[in-house]
Tab-separated table of C-alpha atoms in Angstrom:
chain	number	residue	atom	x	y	z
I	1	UNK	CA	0.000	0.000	0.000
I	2	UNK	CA	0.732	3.504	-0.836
I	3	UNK	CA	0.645	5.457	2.033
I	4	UNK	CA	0.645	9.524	1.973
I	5	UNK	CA	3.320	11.312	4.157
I	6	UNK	CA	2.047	13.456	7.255
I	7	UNK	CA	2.051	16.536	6.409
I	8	UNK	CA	1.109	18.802	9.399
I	9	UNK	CA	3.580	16.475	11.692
I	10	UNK	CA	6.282	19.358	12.390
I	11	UNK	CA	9.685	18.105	11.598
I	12	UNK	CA	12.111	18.020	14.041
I	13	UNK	CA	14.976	16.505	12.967
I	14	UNK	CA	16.121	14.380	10.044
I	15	UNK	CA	19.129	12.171	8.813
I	16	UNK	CA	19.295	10.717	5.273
I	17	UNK	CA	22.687	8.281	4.679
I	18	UNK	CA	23.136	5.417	2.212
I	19	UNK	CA	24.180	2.525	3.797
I	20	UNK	CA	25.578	-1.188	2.216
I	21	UNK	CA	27.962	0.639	-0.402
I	22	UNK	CA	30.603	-2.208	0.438
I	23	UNK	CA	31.439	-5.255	1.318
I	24	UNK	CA	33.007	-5.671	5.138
I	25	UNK	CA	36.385	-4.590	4.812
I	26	UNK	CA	39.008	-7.687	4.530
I	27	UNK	CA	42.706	-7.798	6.111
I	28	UNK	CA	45.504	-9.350	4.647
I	29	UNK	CA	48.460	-11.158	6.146
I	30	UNK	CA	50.670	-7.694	5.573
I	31	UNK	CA	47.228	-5.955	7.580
I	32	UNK	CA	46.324	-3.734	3.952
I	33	UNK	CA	42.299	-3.722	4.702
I	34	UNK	CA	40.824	-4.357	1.164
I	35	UNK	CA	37.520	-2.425	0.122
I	36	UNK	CA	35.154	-3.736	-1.998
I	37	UNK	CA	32.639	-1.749	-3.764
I	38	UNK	CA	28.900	-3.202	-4.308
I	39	UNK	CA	26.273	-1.250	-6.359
I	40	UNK	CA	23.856	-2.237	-3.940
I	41	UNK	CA	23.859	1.279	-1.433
I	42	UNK	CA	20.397	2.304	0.061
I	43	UNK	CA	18.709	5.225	1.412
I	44	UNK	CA	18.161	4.693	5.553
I	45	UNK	CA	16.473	7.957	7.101
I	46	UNK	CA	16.077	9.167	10.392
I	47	UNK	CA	13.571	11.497	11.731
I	48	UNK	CA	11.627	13.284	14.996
I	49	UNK	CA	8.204	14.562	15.218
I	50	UNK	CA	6.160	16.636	17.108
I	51	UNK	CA	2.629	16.107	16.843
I	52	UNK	CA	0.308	19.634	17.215
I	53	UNK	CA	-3.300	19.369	17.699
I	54	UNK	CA	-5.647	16.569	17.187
I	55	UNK	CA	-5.567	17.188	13.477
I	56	UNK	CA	-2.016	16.286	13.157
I	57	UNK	CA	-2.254	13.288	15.842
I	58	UNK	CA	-5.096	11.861	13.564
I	59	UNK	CA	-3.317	12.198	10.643
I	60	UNK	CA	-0.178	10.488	12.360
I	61	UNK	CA	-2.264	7.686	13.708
I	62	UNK	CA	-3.918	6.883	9.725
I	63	UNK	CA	-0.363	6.730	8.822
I	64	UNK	CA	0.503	4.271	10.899
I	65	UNK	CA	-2.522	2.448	9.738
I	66	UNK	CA	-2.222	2.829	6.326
I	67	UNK	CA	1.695	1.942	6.363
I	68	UNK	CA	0.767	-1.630	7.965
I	69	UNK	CA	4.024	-2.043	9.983
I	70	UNK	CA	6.943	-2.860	6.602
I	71	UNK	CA	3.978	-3.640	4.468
I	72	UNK	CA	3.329	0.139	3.333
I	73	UNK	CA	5.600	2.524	1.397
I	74	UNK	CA	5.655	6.269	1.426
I	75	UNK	CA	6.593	8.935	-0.125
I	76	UNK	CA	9.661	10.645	2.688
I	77	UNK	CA	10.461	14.248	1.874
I	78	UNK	CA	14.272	14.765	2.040
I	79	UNK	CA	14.547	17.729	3.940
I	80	UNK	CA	17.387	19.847	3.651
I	81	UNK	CA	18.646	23.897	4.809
I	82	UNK	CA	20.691	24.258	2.077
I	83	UNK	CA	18.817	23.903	-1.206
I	84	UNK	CA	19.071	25.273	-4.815
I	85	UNK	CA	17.310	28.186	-5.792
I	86	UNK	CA	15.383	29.826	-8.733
I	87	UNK	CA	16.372	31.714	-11.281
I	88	UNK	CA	16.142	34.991	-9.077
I	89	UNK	CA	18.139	33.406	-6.145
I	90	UNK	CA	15.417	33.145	-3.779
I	91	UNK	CA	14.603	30.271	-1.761
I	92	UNK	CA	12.405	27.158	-2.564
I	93	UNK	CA	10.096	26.798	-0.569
I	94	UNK	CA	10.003	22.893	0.157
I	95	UNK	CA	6.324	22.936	0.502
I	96	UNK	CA	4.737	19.758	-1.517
I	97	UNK	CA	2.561	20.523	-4.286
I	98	UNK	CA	-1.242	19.368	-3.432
I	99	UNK	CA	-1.172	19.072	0.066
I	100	UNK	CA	-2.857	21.443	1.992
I	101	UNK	CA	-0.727	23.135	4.802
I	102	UNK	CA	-1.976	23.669	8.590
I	103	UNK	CA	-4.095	26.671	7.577
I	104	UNK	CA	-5.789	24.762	4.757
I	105	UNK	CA	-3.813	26.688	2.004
I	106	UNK	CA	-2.709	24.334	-1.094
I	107	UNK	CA	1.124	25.431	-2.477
I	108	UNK	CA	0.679	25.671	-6.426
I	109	UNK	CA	2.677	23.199	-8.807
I	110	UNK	CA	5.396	25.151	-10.260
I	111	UNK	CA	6.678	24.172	-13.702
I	112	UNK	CA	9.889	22.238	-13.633
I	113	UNK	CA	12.808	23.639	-12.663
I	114	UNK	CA	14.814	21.020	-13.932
I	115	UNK	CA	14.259	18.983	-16.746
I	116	UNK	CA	16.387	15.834	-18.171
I	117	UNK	CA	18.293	16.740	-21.572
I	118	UNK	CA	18.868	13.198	-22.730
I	119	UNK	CA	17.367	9.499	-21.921
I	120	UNK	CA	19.288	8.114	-19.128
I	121	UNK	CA	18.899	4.024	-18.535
I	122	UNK	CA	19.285	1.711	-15.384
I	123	UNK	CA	22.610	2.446	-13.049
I	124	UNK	CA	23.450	5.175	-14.547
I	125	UNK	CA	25.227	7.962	-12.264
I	126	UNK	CA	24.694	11.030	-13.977
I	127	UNK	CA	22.537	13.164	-16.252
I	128	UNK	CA	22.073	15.635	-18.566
I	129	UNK	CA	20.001	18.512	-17.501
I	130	UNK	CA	18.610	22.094	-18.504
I	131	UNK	CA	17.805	24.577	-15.620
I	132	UNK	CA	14.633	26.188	-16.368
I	133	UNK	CA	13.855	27.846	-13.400
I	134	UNK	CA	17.493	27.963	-11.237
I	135	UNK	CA	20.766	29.383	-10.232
I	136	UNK	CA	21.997	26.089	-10.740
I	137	UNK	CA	22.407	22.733	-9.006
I	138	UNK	CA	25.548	22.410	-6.621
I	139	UNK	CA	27.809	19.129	-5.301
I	140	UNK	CA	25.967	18.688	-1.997
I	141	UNK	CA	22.374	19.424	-3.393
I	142	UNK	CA	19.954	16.689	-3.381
I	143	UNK	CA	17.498	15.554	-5.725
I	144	UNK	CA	14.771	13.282	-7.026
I	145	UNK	CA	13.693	11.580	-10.323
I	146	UNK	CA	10.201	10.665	-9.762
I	147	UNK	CA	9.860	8.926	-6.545
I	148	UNK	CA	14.556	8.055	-6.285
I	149	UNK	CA	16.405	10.173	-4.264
I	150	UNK	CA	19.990	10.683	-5.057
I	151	UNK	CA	22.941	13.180	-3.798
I	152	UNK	CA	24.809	14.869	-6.043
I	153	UNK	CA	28.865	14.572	-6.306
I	154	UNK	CA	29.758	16.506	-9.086
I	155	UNK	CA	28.326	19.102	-11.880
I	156	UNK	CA	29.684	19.828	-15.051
I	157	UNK	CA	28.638	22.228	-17.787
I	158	UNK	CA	28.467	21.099	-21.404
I	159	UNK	CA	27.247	24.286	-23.671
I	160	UNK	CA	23.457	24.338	-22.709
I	161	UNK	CA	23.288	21.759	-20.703
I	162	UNK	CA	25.077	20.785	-17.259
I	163	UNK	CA	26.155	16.860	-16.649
I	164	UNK	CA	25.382	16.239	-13.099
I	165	UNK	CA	26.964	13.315	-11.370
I	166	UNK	CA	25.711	11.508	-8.149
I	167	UNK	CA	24.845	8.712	-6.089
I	168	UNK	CA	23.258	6.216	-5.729
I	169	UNK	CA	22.962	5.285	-9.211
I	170	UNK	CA	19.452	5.498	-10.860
I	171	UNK	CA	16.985	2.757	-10.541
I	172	UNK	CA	14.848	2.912	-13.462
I	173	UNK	CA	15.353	4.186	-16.505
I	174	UNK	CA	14.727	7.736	-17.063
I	175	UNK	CA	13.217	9.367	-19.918
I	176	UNK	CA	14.178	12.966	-21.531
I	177	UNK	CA	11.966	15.917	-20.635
I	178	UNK	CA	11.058	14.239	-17.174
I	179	UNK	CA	11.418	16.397	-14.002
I	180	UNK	CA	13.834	16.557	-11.512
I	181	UNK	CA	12.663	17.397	-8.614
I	182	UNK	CA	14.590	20.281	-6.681
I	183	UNK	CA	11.956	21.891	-4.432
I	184	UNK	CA	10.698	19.099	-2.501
I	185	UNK	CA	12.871	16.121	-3.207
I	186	UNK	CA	11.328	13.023	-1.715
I	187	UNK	CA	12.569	8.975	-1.567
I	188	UNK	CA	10.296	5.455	-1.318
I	189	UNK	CA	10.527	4.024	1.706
I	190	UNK	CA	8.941	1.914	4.072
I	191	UNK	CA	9.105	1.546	7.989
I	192	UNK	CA	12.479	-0.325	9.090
I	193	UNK	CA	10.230	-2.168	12.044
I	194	UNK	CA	6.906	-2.767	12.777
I	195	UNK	CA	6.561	-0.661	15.955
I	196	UNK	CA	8.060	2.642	13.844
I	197	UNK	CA	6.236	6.141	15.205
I	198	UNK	CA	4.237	4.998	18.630
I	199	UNK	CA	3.630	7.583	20.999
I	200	UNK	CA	2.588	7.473	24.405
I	201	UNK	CA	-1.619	8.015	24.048
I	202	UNK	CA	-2.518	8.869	27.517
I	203	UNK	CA	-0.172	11.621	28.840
I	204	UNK	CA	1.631	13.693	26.169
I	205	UNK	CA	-0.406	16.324	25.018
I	206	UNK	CA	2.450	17.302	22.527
I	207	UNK	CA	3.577	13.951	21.536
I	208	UNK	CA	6.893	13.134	19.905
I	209	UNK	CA	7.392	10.966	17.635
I	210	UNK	CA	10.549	9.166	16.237
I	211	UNK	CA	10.607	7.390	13.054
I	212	UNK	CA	13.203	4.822	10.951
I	213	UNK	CA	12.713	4.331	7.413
I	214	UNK	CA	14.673	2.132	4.415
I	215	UNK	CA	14.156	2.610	0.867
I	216	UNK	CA	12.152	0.615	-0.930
I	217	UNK	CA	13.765	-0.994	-3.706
């Protein structure tokens, strides 16, 4: 099951690392540790919650539901302070498109910002982009292509276009002229154990919530 993210939960804190990039490191008899590279790295986030008004505490509780312990899968926005910005050098906002905030008021969907220059297929660790609506895209920046989060290492331009490089390497094909997401950059996961997000129900008044997700691959 698809499961939307709670929105009005206020953020609190949040870790995204990749984890299972390599093997376990192995010593020879001279005591040289050997690393082996595996292309099989995945997103593990970390994050804390605080839970304002029953609004937001029902919302939390039909995610729960909805995610069925590691059944579910949802959509885990990958926030960030530092983020690109648009073409005037202001700040995105990071507000997802669609979802009501906790006055009611739905963000508009921007046009792209960023849009792939060239087909990209399975693996692959970088891509050609245009910026539509940007200063530009920096090493350190994070991004998604459709629901894949990746990190990016290194930028390059090429005449009208600018090669970005990054990791983890894509997991699906990706077609020219699709988004990539800057604003609001979000990865698939799903609950790393069943009792993920339980609060206590009968004292806090302004629960907190902590949360452990894995990407869903």
């Amino acid at each position: 099951m698809q499961a939307d993210f709670p929105y009005l939960a206020l953020a609190q804190t949040a870790q995204f690392y990749l984890v299972g990039q390599s093997l376990d490191p192995e010593q020879g008899i001279t005591g040289v540790e050997t690393i082996v590279p595996v292309p099989r790295g995945r997103w593990v986030a970390s994050a804390s919650f605080v839970l304002s008004g029953e609004a937001a505490r029902l919302q939390w509780e039909a995610f729960l539901a909805r995610m069925e312990g590691r059944i579910g899968t949802t959509l885990v926005p990958a926030r960030t302070r530092l983020r690109p910005r648009d073409r005037f050098g202001r700040a995105l906002s990071g507000a997802p498109a669609g979802v009501p905030d906790r006055n009611g008021v739905i963000p508009p969907a921007f046009p792209p910002r960023v849009t792939v220059a060239s087909a990209a297929v399975l693996r692959q660790r970088w891509l050609d982009v245009v910026y539509e609506d940007t200063t530009g895209i920096l090493p350190g920046h994070s991004f998604s292509v459709g629901d894949r989060l990746h990190k990016v290492q290194a930028v390059q331009a090429l005449g009208g276009v600018h090669r970005i490089s990054f990791n983890p390497p894509l997991r699906a094909a990706v077609a020219a002229g699709a988004a990539v997401e800057i604003d609001r950059p979000v990865c698939r996961m799903r609950f790393t154990t069943e009792t993920e997000g339980l609060f206590d129900q009968a004292l806090s008044e302004l629960p907190a919530v902590n949360v452990n997700f894995v990407e869903a691959i």
